[in-house]
Amino acid sequence: MEYKTLGNTDLKVSPICVGCMSFGKPGSMHDWTLNEEESEKVIKHALDLGLNFFDTANCYSKGTSEEYLGKALKKYAKREDVIIASKVYFNEGRLSKEAIHREIEGTLERLATDYLDLYIIHRFDYNTPILETMEALHELVVEGKVRAIGASAMYGYQFHNMQDLAKEHHLTPFSTMENHYNLLYREDEREMIPLCKQMNVSLMPYSPLAGGHLTRPTWDAPTKRSQTDRVLKGKYDRYEDHDIKIVEAVDTVAKKYGVPMQEVALAWLWAEGVTAPIVGANKAKYLDDAVNALNLKLTKEDMDLLEAAYVPHPIVGAIDHNPEEGVVLLDEKK
């Protein structure tokens, strides 16, 4: 496993980040998440494969994702050998100073650790002044509770403003961007991704496989997630009739190399300069496919075929206002 450096930090991560939204008490957020025993098996398998980068959030399955991850890592890994990321925003007070200082304590307790390697703001907070948020995050770094900070889905101008403010006030800047990015959703290629590359901010996109749509030649599947995940449907179903053409292109390239479709979708992201796509897995074998994808190198012809059918999409990820208090699942298909 060849490890990569996150932004301008000293954090060395595997080129695949294990997405932990798949872990947590079923029904507390999604119906398809793994219970503690099943989560532990997947986490152990990830470690056995050499994956050291894990991404969770305070809101995933009402905190049980962090709890399951913390217990498994304590059982199977040395703390200094893993990079743990968690997020803050879908909580009371959003990104206020009070909320950030309160939420980090809960996250550290659930993860059973004294510090977090990477603390990510889950969305942009329209109610809290940017300076208040950046100062609070910087304080956590100074206190040793957080080693580095990152941001997630937002508009490019918002990210630029936050980075500029951090520089102006000599505060800790963001080192990573966890954005929505895959072959079915490429809107961040316009502003956010060029901005991140200019600032040496590492890309760690979520939904790299579009919730499974890039792993099979058919749009839907007879799985619990495909049938019950309203957020997944809200994010992708609007463009099904068009985007199935992209799915077919992925299938064509996969057949060319004799590999599963997910390997092609991930290889495309690395070819685009992504540091570590966040791969969620509710089965250990899905991580095997992700690791195998590291050996797949796409040609220019492959890239052109995969990208040819894309058309502009409505924004999914960045929000234009704070949702109502208590709302965690965005983009649901009603």
Coordinates of C-alpha atoms in Angstrom, one line a residue:
M1 CA 0.0 0.0 0.0
E2 CA 1.4 3.3 -1.1
Y3 CA 0.3 6.0 1.4
K4 CA -0.3 9.6 0.5
T5 CA 0.1 12.9 2.4
L6 CA -3.1 15.0 3.2
G7 CA -2.6 18.5 2.0
N8 CA 0.2 20.4 3.9
T9 CA 0.0 18.1 6.9
D10 CA 2.1 15.2 8.1
L11 CA -0.8 12.8 7.9
K12 CA -0.1 9.7 5.8
V13 CA -3.2 8.0 4.6
S14 CA -4.1 5.0 2.4
P15 CA -5.4 6.1 -1.0
I16 CA -8.8 4.7 0.0
C17 CA -10.7 6.1 3.0
V18 CA -13.2 3.7 4.7
G19 CA -16.6 5.4 4.9
C20 CA -18.2 4.7 8.2
M21 CA -21.8 5.8 7.4
S22 CA -22.3 2.0 6.7
F23 CA -21.7 1.3 10.4
G24 CA -24.2 2.0 13.2
K25 CA -27.4 0.8 14.8
P26 CA -29.8 -0.1 11.9
G27 CA -32.8 2.1 11.8
S28 CA -31.3 5.0 13.8
M29 CA -30.4 6.8 10.5
H30 CA -30.6 4.3 7.7
D31 CA -32.2 0.8 7.6
W32 CA -29.2 -0.8 5.8
T33 CA -26.3 0.0 8.2
L34 CA -24.3 -2.7 9.9
N35 CA -24.7 -3.7 13.6
E36 CA -21.6 -3.7 15.9
E37 CA -20.5 -7.2 15.2
E38 CA -20.8 -6.8 11.4
S39 CA -19.1 -3.4 11.5
E40 CA -16.2 -4.8 13.4
K41 CA -15.6 -7.5 10.8
V42 CA -15.5 -4.9 8.0
I43 CA -13.2 -2.6 10.0
K44 CA -10.8 -5.5 10.8
H45 CA -10.7 -6.5 7.1
A46 CA -9.9 -2.9 6.1
L47 CA -7.0 -2.9 8.5
D48 CA -5.8 -6.2 7.2
L49 CA -5.8 -4.8 3.7
G50 CA -3.5 -1.9 4.9
L51 CA -6.3 0.8 4.9
N52 CA -5.6 3.2 7.7
F53 CA -8.0 6.1 6.9
F54 CA -11.5 6.1 8.4
D55 CA -14.2 8.8 8.0
T56 CA -17.2 9.0 10.3
A57 CA -19.4 11.8 11.8
N58 CA -21.1 12.8 15.0
C59 CA -24.5 12.4 13.3
Y60 CA -24.1 9.0 11.7
S61 CA -26.6 6.6 13.3
K62 CA -27.0 8.8 16.3
G63 CA -23.3 8.4 17.3
T64 CA -23.2 4.6 17.1
S65 CA -21.0 4.8 14.0
E66 CA -18.3 6.5 16.0
E67 CA -18.8 4.1 18.9
Y68 CA -18.5 1.0 16.7
L69 CA -15.4 2.4 14.9
G70 CA -13.7 3.4 18.2
K71 CA -14.2 -0.1 19.7
A72 CA -13.0 -1.9 16.7
L73 CA -9.9 0.2 16.2
K74 CA -9.0 -0.1 19.9
K75 CA -9.2 -3.9 19.5
Y76 CA -7.3 -4.3 16.2
A77 CA -5.0 -1.3 15.8
K78 CA -2.5 1.0 17.5
R79 CA -3.9 4.5 17.7
E80 CA -0.8 6.0 16.1
D81 CA -1.2 3.7 13.1
V82 CA -4.7 4.9 12.0
I83 CA -6.0 8.2 10.8
I84 CA -9.5 9.0 12.1
A85 CA -11.7 11.7 10.6
S86 CA -15.1 12.8 12.0
K87 CA -17.4 15.7 11.3
V88 CA -19.4 18.4 13.0
Y89 CA -22.5 20.5 11.8
F90 CA -25.7 18.4 12.0
N91 CA -26.0 19.2 15.7
E92 CA -27.4 21.9 18.0
G93 CA -25.6 25.2 17.3
R94 CA -24.1 24.0 14.0
L95 CA -20.6 25.5 13.8
S96 CA -20.7 28.0 16.6
K97 CA -17.8 28.0 19.0
E98 CA -19.9 26.5 21.8
A99 CA -21.1 23.7 19.5
I100 CA -17.7 22.8 18.1
H101 CA -16.1 22.6 21.6
R102 CA -19.1 20.6 22.9
E103 CA -19.3 18.2 19.9
I104 CA -15.6 17.3 19.8
E105 CA -15.8 16.1 23.4
G106 CA -18.7 13.7 22.5
T107 CA -16.9 12.5 19.4
L108 CA -13.7 11.8 21.3
E109 CA -15.6 9.9 24.0
R110 CA -17.5 7.8 21.5
L111 CA -14.3 7.0 19.5
A112 CA -12.4 6.3 22.8
T113 CA -9.5 8.5 21.8
D114 CA -7.7 11.6 23.1
Y115 CA -7.5 13.3 19.7
L116 CA -8.8 13.3 16.2
D117 CA -6.5 13.3 13.2
L118 CA -8.9 15.2 11.0
Y119 CA -12.0 17.3 12.0
I120 CA -14.3 18.2 9.2
I121 CA -17.1 20.7 9.0
H122 CA -19.9 18.8 7.4
R123 CA -21.5 21.8 5.7
F124 CA -21.3 25.6 5.6
D125 CA -23.1 27.3 8.5
Y126 CA -25.1 30.3 7.4
N127 CA -25.9 31.4 11.0
T128 CA -22.4 31.5 12.5
P129 CA -19.7 34.1 11.5
I130 CA -16.9 32.4 9.6
L131 CA -14.3 33.8 11.9
E132 CA -16.0 32.3 15.0
T133 CA -15.9 28.9 13.3
M134 CA -12.3 29.1 12.2
E135 CA -11.1 30.4 15.6
A136 CA -12.9 27.5 17.3
L137 CA -11.4 24.9 15.0
H138 CA -7.9 26.5 15.5
E139 CA -8.3 26.3 19.3
L140 CA -8.9 22.6 19.0
V141 CA -5.6 22.2 17.0
V142 CA -3.7 24.3 19.6
E143 CA -5.2 22.2 22.4
G144 CA -4.0 19.0 20.7
K145 CA -7.5 17.6 20.4
V146 CA -7.3 17.8 16.6
R147 CA -4.3 17.5 14.3
A148 CA -5.8 18.9 11.1
I149 CA -9.1 20.3 9.8
G150 CA -11.1 19.8 6.7
A151 CA -14.3 21.0 5.0
S152 CA -17.1 19.2 3.2
A153 CA -19.7 20.0 0.5
M154 CA -20.1 23.7 0.0
Y155 CA -19.7 26.4 -2.7
G156 CA -16.3 27.3 -4.0
Y157 CA -16.6 31.0 -2.9
Q158 CA -17.5 29.9 0.7
F159 CA -14.4 27.6 0.9
H160 CA -12.2 30.4 -0.6
N161 CA -13.5 32.9 2.0
M162 CA -12.9 30.6 4.9
Q163 CA -9.3 29.8 3.7
D164 CA -8.6 33.5 3.2
L165 CA -9.9 34.4 6.6
A166 CA -7.7 31.7 8.2
K167 CA -4.7 33.0 6.5
E168 CA -5.5 36.7 7.4
H169 CA -5.9 35.8 11.1
H170 CA -3.1 33.2 11.3
L171 CA -5.4 30.4 12.0
T172 CA -5.3 26.7 10.9
P173 CA -6.4 26.4 7.3
F174 CA -8.3 23.4 5.8
S175 CA -6.2 20.6 4.5
T176 CA -8.9 18.4 2.9
M177 CA -12.2 18.7 1.0
E178 CA -14.8 16.0 1.3
N179 CA -17.0 16.8 -1.6
H180 CA -19.6 15.0 -3.7
Y181 CA -17.7 13.8 -6.8
N182 CA -18.1 10.8 -9.1
L183 CA -18.7 10.0 -12.7
L184 CA -22.4 10.8 -12.3
Y185 CA -21.8 14.1 -10.5
R186 CA -19.0 16.3 -11.6
E187 CA -20.2 19.9 -10.8
D188 CA -17.2 20.6 -8.6
E189 CA -14.9 20.5 -11.6
R190 CA -16.0 24.0 -12.4
E191 CA -14.7 25.8 -9.2
M192 CA -14.1 23.7 -6.1
I193 CA -11.7 21.1 -7.5
P194 CA -9.4 23.7 -9.3
L195 CA -9.5 25.8 -6.1
C196 CA -8.4 22.8 -4.0
K197 CA -5.6 21.9 -6.3
Q198 CA -4.4 25.5 -6.3
M199 CA -4.3 25.5 -2.5
N200 CA -2.8 21.9 -2.2
V201 CA -6.0 20.8 -0.4
S202 CA -6.5 17.0 -0.7
L203 CA -9.7 15.7 -2.2
M204 CA -11.4 12.9 -0.4
P205 CA -14.8 12.7 -2.1
Y206 CA -17.8 10.9 -0.7
S207 CA -20.2 8.8 -2.9
P208 CA -17.4 7.8 -5.3
L209 CA -19.6 5.0 -6.6
A210 CA -22.8 7.1 -6.7
G211 CA -24.4 4.9 -4.0
G212 CA -23.8 1.8 -6.0
H213 CA -25.0 3.1 -9.4
L214 CA -21.5 2.8 -10.8
T215 CA -21.1 -0.8 -9.6
R216 CA -23.7 -2.6 -11.8
P217 CA -25.1 -2.2 -15.3
T218 CA -28.7 -1.7 -14.1
W219 CA -29.9 1.4 -12.2
D220 CA -31.6 -0.4 -9.3
A221 CA -30.6 -3.5 -7.4
P222 CA -32.4 -6.0 -5.1
T223 CA -30.6 -4.7 -2.0
K224 CA -32.0 -3.1 1.1
R225 CA -30.1 0.1 0.4
S226 CA -31.3 0.4 -3.2
Q227 CA -34.9 -0.2 -2.1
T228 CA -35.0 1.9 1.1
D229 CA -32.4 4.7 0.9
R230 CA -34.5 7.8 0.1
V231 CA -31.4 10.1 0.1
L232 CA -29.7 7.9 -2.5
K233 CA -32.8 8.2 -4.7
G234 CA -33.1 11.9 -4.2
K235 CA -29.5 12.5 -5.2
Y236 CA -29.5 10.4 -8.4
D237 CA -32.9 9.4 -9.7
R238 CA -33.7 12.7 -11.4
Y239 CA -31.2 12.0 -14.1
E240 CA -31.6 8.2 -14.4
D241 CA -32.6 8.3 -18.0
H242 CA -29.5 10.2 -19.0
D243 CA -27.0 8.9 -16.5
I244 CA -27.6 5.3 -17.4
K245 CA -25.5 6.1 -20.5
I246 CA -22.5 6.8 -18.2
V247 CA -23.2 3.6 -16.3
E248 CA -23.1 1.7 -19.6
A249 CA -19.7 3.3 -20.4
V250 CA -18.3 2.2 -17.1
D251 CA -19.6 -1.4 -17.8
T252 CA -17.9 -1.3 -21.3
V253 CA -14.5 -0.3 -19.8
A254 CA -14.9 -2.8 -17.0
K255 CA -15.5 -5.6 -19.5
K256 CA -12.5 -4.5 -21.5
Y257 CA -10.2 -5.1 -18.5
G258 CA -12.2 -8.0 -17.0
V259 CA -12.7 -6.1 -13.7
P260 CA -15.8 -5.1 -11.6
M261 CA -17.3 -1.8 -12.5
Q262 CA -16.4 -0.2 -9.2
E263 CA -12.7 -0.6 -10.0
V264 CA -13.2 1.6 -13.1
A265 CA -15.1 4.2 -11.3
L266 CA -12.4 4.5 -8.6
A267 CA -9.6 4.4 -11.1
W268 CA -11.1 7.4 -12.8
L269 CA -11.1 9.4 -9.6
W270 CA -7.4 8.7 -9.0
A271 CA -6.7 9.7 -12.6
E272 CA -8.5 13.0 -11.8
G273 CA -6.1 13.7 -8.9
V274 CA -8.2 12.5 -6.0
T275 CA -6.2 11.6 -2.9
A276 CA -8.5 9.1 -1.2
P277 CA -12.1 8.5 -2.2
I278 CA -14.4 7.5 0.7
V279 CA -15.6 4.0 0.0
G280 CA -18.4 2.8 2.2
A281 CA -18.7 -1.0 2.4
N282 CA -21.4 -3.1 4.1
K283 CA -19.5 -6.2 2.9
A284 CA -15.8 -6.8 3.3
K285 CA -15.4 -8.0 -0.3
Y286 CA -16.2 -4.5 -1.6
L287 CA -13.0 -3.3 0.1
D288 CA -11.1 -6.0 -1.8
D289 CA -12.4 -4.6 -5.1
A290 CA -11.4 -1.0 -4.0
V291 CA -7.9 -2.1 -3.2
N292 CA -7.6 -4.1 -6.5
A293 CA -8.6 -0.9 -8.3
L294 CA -5.3 0.6 -7.4
N295 CA -3.7 -1.6 -10.0
L296 CA -6.0 -0.4 -12.8
K297 CA -4.6 2.4 -15.1
L298 CA -7.0 3.9 -17.5
T299 CA -6.0 5.2 -21.0
K300 CA -7.0 8.5 -22.5
E301 CA -9.4 6.6 -24.6
D302 CA -11.0 5.1 -21.5
M303 CA -11.3 8.5 -19.8
D304 CA -12.9 10.1 -22.9
L305 CA -15.5 7.3 -23.1
L306 CA -16.3 7.6 -19.4
E307 CA -16.7 11.3 -19.6
A308 CA -18.4 11.8 -22.9
A309 CA -22.1 11.5 -21.9
Y310 CA -21.9 13.9 -18.9
V311 CA -24.3 16.9 -18.8
P312 CA -24.6 19.6 -16.1
H313 CA -26.6 18.5 -13.0
P314 CA -28.4 20.4 -10.3
I315 CA -26.3 21.0 -7.2
V316 CA -26.3 18.1 -4.8
G317 CA -24.2 18.4 -1.7
A318 CA -23.6 22.2 -1.1
I319 CA -26.7 23.8 0.5
D320 CA -28.0 27.4 0.2
H321 CA -29.4 27.6 3.7
N322 CA -29.2 25.7 7.0
P323 CA -31.8 22.9 7.2
E324 CA -34.2 22.9 10.1
E325 CA -32.7 21.8 13.5
G326 CA -32.7 18.0 13.7
V327 CA -32.6 17.4 10.0
V328 CA -29.7 15.1 9.1
L329 CA -30.8 13.4 5.8
L330 CA -30.6 15.9 3.0
D331 CA -31.8 15.5 -0.6
E332 CA -34.4 12.9 0.3
K333 CA -36.8 11.7 -2.4
K334 CA -40.2 12.4 -0.8

